[in-house]
Short mmCIF file of C-alpha atoms and ligand atoms in Angstrom, two decimals:
data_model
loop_
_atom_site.label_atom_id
_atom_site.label_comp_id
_atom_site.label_asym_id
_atom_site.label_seq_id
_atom_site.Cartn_x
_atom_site.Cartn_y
_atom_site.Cartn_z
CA UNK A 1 1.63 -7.56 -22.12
CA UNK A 2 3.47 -5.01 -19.87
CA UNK A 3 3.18 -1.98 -20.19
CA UNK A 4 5.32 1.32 -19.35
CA UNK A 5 5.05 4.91 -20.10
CA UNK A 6 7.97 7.35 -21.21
CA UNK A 7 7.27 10.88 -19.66
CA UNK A 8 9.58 13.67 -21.40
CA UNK A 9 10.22 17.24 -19.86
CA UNK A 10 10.78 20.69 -21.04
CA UNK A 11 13.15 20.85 -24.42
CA UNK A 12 13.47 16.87 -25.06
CA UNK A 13 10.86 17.48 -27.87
CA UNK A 14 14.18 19.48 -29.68
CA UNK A 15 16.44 16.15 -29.64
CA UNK A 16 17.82 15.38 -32.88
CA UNK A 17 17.67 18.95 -33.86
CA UNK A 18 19.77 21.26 -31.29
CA UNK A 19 22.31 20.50 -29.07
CA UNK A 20 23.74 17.58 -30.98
CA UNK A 21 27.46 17.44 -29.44
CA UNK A 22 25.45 16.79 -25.75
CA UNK A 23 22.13 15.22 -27.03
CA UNK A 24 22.83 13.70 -30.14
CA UNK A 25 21.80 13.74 -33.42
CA UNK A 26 18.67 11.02 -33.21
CA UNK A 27 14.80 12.31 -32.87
CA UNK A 28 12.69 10.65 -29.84
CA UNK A 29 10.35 9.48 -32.27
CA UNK A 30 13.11 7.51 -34.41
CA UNK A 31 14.71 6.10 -31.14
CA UNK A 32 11.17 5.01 -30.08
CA UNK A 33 10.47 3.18 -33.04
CA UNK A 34 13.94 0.86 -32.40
CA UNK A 35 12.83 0.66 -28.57
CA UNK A 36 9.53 -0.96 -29.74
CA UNK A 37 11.36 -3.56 -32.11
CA UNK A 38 13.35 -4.33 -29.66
CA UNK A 39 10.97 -5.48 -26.91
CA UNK A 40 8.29 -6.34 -28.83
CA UNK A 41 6.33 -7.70 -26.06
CA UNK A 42 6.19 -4.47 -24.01
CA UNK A 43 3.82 -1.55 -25.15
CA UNK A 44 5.58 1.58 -24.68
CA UNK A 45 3.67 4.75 -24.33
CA UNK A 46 5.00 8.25 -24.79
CA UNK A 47 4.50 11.40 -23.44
CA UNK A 48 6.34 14.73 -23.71
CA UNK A 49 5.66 18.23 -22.46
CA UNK A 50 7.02 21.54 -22.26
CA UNK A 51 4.27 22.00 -18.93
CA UNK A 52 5.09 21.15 -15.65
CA UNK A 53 1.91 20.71 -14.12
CA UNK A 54 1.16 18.29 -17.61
CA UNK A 55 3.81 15.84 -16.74
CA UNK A 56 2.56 15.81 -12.86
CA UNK A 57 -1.11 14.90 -14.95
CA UNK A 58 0.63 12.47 -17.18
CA UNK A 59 2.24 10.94 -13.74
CA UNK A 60 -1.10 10.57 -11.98
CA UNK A 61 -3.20 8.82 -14.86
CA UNK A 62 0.18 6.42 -15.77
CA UNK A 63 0.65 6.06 -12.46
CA UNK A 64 -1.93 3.58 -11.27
CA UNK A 65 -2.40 0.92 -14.26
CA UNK A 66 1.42 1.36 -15.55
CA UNK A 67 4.40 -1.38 -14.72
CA UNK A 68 6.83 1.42 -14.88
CA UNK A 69 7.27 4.70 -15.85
CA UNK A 70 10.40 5.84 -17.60
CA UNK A 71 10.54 9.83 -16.47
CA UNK A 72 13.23 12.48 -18.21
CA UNK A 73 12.19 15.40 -16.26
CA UNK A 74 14.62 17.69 -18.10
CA UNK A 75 15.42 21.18 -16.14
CA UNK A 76 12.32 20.46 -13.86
CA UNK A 77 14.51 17.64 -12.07
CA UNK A 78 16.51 20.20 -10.16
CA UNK A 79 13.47 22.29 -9.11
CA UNK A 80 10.40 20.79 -8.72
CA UNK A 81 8.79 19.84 -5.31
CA UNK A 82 5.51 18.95 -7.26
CA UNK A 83 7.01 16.26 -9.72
CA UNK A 84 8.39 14.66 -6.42
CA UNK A 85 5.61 14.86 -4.58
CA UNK A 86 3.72 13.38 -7.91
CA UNK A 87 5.41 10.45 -7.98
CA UNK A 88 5.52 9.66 -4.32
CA UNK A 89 1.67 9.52 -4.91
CA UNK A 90 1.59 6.87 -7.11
CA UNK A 91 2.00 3.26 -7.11
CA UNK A 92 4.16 2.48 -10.53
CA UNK A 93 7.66 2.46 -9.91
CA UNK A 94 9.03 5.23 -11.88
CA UNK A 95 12.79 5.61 -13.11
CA UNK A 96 14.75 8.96 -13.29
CA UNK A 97 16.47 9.14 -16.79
CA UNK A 98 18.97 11.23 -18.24
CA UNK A 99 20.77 11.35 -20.94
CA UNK A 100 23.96 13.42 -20.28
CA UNK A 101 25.81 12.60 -17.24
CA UNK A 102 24.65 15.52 -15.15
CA UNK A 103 27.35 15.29 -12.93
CA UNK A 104 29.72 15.90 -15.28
CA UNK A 105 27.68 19.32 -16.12
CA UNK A 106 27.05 22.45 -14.47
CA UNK A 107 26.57 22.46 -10.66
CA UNK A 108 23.09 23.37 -10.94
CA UNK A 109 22.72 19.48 -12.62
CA UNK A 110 24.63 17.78 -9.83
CA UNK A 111 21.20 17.97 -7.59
CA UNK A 112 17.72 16.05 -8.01
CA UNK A 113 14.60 16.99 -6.75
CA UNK A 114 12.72 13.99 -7.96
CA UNK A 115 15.71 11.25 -7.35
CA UNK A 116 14.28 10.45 -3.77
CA UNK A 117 11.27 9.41 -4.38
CA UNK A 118 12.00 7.32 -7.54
CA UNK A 119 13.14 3.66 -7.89
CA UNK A 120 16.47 4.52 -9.37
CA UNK A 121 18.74 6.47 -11.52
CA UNK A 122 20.27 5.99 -15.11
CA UNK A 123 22.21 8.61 -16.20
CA UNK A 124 24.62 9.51 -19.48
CA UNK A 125 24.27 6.44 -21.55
CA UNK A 126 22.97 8.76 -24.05
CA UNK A 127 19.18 7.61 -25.58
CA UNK A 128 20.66 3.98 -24.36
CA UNK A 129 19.43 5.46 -20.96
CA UNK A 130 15.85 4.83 -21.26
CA UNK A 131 16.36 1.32 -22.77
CA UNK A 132 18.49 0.46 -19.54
CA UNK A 133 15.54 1.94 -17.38
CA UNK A 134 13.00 -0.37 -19.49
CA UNK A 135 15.17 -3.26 -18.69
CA UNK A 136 15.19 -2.53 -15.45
CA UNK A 137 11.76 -2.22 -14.88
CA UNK A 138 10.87 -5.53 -16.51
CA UNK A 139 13.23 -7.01 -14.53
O1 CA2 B 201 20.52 14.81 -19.77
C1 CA2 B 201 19.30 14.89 -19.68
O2 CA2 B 201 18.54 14.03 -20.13
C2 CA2 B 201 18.66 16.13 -19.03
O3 CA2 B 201 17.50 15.71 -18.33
C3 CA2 B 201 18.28 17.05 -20.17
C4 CA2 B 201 17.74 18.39 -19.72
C5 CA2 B 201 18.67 19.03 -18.69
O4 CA2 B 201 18.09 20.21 -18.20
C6 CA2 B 201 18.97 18.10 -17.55
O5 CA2 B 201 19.88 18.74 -16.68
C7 CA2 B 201 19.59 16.81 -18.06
C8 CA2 B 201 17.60 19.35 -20.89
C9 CA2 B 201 16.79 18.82 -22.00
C10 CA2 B 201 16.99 19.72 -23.17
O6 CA2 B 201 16.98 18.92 -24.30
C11 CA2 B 201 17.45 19.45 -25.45
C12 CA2 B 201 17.58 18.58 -26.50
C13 CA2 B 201 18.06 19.03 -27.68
C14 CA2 B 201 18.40 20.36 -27.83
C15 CA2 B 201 18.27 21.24 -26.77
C16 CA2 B 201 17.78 20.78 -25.57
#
């Protein structure tokens, strides 16, 4: 069975609840629990924290027995050095995921730190995002 790990950023553990008109109005956890009907053959893992030096963790022990990680950085995508770094140290490919279209957004959204050293981008598909990025990492 493959596996893959979602890692969620700072604020993504308020979906459902705040922000509705740019988020939505669905939890992670409900989402999830469609995701994993849908590909019932894939385990799918999830992680979410508000700490940036947690998600670099969470990268490093996915990162090595993993098929893919599925990574919403949240605000940390347009500042951190270390999340890039983290993934550049690992061997799963890992797939930058947002939900908005950030270039539709602020400025501030327009640039990724972590975009360079990641497999690809899916962006403003809404939660659909993170089933696109499974698909393409079982593909
Ligand atoms: O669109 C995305 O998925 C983002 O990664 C979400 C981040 C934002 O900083 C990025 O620029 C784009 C913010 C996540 C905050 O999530 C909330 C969810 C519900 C209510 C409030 C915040």
């Amino acid at each position: 069975m493959k596996k893959f790990q979602i890692i969620n950023g700072p604020n993504l553990n308020l979906l459902g609840k705040r922000e509705p008109a740019v988020y939505g109005n669905t939890s992670f956890e409900a989402y999830l629990e469609v995701l994993r009907k849908q590909y019932p053959s894939c385990e799918i893992d999830c992680y979410q924290s508000n700490v940036e030096g947690e998600l670099i963790n969470k990268i490093h022990e996915a990162g090595f027995s993993y098929d893919g990680i599925i990574l919403n950085a949240g605000a940390y995508t347009h500042t951190s050095v270390a999340l890039h770094d983290a993934i550049k140290a690992i061997e799963s490919p890992v797939v930058e995921v947002h939900i908005s279209n950030v270039h539709t957004r602020e400025e501030f959204r327009h640039h990724s730190m972590i975009s360079a050293a990641c497999k690809g981008v899916i962006a403003g598909f809404g939660l659909k995002s993170y089933e696109l990025a499974l698909v393409a990492l079982i593909n």
